[in-house]
Short mmCIF file of C-alpha atoms in Angstrom, two decimals:
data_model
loop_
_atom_site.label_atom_id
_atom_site.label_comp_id
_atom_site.label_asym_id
_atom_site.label_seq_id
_atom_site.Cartn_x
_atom_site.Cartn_y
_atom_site.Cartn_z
CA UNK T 1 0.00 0.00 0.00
CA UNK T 2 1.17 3.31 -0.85
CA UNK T 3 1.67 6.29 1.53
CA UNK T 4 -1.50 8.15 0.09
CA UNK T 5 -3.41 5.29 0.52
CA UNK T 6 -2.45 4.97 4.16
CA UNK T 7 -3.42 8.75 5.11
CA UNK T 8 -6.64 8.34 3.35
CA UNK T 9 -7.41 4.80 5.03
CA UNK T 10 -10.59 4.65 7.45
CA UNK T 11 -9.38 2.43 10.23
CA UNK T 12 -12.89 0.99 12.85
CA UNK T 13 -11.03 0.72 16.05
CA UNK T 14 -12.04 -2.51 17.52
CA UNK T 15 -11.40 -3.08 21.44
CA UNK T 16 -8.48 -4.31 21.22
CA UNK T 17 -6.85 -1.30 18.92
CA UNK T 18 -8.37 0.60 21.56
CA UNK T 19 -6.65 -0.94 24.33
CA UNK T 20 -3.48 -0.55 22.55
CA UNK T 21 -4.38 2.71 22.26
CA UNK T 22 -5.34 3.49 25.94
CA UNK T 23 -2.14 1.33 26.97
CA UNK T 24 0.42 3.59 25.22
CA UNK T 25 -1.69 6.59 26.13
CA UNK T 26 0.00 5.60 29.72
CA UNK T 27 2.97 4.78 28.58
CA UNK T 28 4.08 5.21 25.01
CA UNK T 29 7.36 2.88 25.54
CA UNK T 30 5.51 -0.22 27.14
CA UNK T 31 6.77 -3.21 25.41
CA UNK T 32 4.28 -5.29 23.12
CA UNK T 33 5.28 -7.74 25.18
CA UNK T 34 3.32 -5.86 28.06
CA UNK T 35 0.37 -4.64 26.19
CA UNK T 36 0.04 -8.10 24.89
CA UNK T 37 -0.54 -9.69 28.70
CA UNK T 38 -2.56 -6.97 29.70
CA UNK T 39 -5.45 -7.46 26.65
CA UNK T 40 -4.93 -11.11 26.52
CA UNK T 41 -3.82 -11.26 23.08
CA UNK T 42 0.11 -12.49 21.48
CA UNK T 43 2.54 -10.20 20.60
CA UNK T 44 2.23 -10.47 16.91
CA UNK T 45 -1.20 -9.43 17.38
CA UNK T 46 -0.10 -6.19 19.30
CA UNK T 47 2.74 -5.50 16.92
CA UNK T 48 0.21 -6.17 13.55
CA UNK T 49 -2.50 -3.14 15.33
CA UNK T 50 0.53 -1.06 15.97
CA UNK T 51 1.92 -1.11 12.59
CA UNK T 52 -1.71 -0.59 11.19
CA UNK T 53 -2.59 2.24 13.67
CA UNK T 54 0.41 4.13 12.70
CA UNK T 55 0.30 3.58 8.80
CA UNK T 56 -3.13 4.84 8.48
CA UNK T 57 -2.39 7.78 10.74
CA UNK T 58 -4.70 6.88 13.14
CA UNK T 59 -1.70 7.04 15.91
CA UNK T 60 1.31 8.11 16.35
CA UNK T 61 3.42 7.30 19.55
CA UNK T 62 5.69 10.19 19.98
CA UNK T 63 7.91 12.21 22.85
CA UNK T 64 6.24 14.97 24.00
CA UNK T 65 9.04 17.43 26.20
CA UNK T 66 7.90 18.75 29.76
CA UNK T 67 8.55 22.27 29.08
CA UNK T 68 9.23 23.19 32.73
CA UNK T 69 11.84 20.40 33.33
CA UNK T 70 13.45 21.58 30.27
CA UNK T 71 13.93 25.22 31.98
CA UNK T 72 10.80 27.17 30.54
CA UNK T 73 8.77 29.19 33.03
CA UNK T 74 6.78 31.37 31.34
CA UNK T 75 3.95 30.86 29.27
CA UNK T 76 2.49 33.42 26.81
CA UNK T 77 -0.07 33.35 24.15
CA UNK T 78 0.79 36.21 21.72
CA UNK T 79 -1.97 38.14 19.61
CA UNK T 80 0.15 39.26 16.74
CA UNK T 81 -1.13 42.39 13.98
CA UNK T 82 0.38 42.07 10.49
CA UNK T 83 0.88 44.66 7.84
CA UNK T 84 2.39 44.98 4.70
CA UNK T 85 3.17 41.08 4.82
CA UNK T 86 0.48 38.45 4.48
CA UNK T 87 -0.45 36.69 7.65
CA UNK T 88 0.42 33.52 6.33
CA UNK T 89 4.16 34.36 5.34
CA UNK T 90 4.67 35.79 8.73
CA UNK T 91 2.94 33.11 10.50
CA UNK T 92 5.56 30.86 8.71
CA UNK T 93 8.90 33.03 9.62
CA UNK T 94 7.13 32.95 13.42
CA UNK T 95 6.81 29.00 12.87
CA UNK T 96 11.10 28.86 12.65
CA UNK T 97 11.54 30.20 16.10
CA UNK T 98 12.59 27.93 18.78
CA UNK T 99 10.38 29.65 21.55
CA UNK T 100 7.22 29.19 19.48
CA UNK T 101 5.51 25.95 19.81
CA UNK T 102 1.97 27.25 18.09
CA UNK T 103 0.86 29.10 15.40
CA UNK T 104 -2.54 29.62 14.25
CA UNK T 105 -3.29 32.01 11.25
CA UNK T 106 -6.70 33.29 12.74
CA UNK T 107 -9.58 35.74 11.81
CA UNK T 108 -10.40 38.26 14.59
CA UNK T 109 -8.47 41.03 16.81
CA UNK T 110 -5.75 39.37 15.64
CA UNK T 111 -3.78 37.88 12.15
CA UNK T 112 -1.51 35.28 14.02
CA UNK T 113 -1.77 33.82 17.48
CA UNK T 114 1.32 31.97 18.84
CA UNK T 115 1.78 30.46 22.40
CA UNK T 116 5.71 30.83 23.04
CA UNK T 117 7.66 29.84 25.94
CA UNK T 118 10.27 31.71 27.74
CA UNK T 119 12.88 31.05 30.37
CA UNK T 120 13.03 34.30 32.55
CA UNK T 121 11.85 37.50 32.08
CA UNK T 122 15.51 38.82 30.78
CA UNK T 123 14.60 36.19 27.91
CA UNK T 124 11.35 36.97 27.69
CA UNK T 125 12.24 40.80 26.61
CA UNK T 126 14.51 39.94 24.16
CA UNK T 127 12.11 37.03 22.62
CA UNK T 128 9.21 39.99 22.14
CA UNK T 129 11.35 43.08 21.63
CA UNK T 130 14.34 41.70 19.39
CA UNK T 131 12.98 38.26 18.15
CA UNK T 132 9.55 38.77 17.06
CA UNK T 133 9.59 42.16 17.07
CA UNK T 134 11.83 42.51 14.10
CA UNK T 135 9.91 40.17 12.07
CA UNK T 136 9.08 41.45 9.04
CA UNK T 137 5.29 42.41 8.96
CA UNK T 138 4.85 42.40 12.60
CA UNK T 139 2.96 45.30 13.66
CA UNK T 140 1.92 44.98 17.15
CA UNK T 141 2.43 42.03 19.52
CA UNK T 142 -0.11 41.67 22.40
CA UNK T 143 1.42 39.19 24.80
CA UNK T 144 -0.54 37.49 27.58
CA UNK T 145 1.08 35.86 30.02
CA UNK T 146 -0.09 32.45 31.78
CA UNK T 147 -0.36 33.19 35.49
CA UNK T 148 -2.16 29.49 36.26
CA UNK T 149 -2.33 26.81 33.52
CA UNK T 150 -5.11 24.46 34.55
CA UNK T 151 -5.17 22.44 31.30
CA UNK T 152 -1.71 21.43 29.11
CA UNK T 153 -2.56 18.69 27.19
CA UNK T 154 -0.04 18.29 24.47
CA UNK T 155 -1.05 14.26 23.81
CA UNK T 156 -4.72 15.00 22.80
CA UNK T 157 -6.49 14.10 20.25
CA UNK T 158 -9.79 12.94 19.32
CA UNK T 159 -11.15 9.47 20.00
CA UNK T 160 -14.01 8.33 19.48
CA UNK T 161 -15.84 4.49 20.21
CA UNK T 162 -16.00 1.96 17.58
#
């Protein structure tokens, strides 16, 4: 089967592909060997639904970075004006920054809104004044900064019952 194929595939999650699913949810390097025992079915099976899940794009198990462990502090979400640019080709030139994990193109107040992450405040000025600030096509920046995050949920996705 070829790659288009696979992206275009419907896949009916059964209960088992759903266990799998649930399983590395709660651990995303649990052996097969594990997830096998725990649904009662052989390895082969497990490793067969993995290899399906992830070639129709119906899964993907992947690292996700604690952002706080790794030294970032601060959390903004960043209303961004354009002009003279298109808010697409500046949303891309945003996308390139290290500090940026989100862009959204967006209609509104706003052209762009990013959610960046900074270190310290000393960072944080030069990440808004020098960094974005001298993109081209930025005209105003309207940070927010995250005083209590009650939801950070960088794994979700929708998922529906068979």
């Amino acid at each position: 089967m070829n790659n288009l194929a696979a992206v275009n595939e419907h896949v009916d999650l059964d209960a088992i592909d759903q266990g799998v699913i649930a399983l590395l949810r709660e651990d995303g390097r649990m052996p097969y060997r594990s997830i096998a025992r725990e649904l009662g079915v052989t390895e082969a099976t497990v490793r067969a639904r993995v290899k399906r899940l992830e070639e129709s794009n119906t899964m993907r198990v992947v690292a996700v970075t604690d952002t706080q462990a790794a030294g970032f502090d601060l959390l903004l979400a960043v209303g961004v004006q354009v002009e003279g640019r298109a808010p697409e080709a500046v949303a891309q030139d945003l996308a390139r920054i290290e500090e940026v994990f989100s862009v959204n193109v967006v209609v509104g107040t706003h052209d762009v809104e990013i959610l960046v992450m900074a270190r310290d405040p000393g960072s944080l000025k030069t990440l808004l004044a020098d960094t974005l600030g001298s993109i081209p096509g930025v005209r105003r920046l309207t940070p927010a900064l995250a005083i209590d995050v009650l939801k950070n949920q960088p794994d979700w996705v929708p998922f529906h019952d068979a």
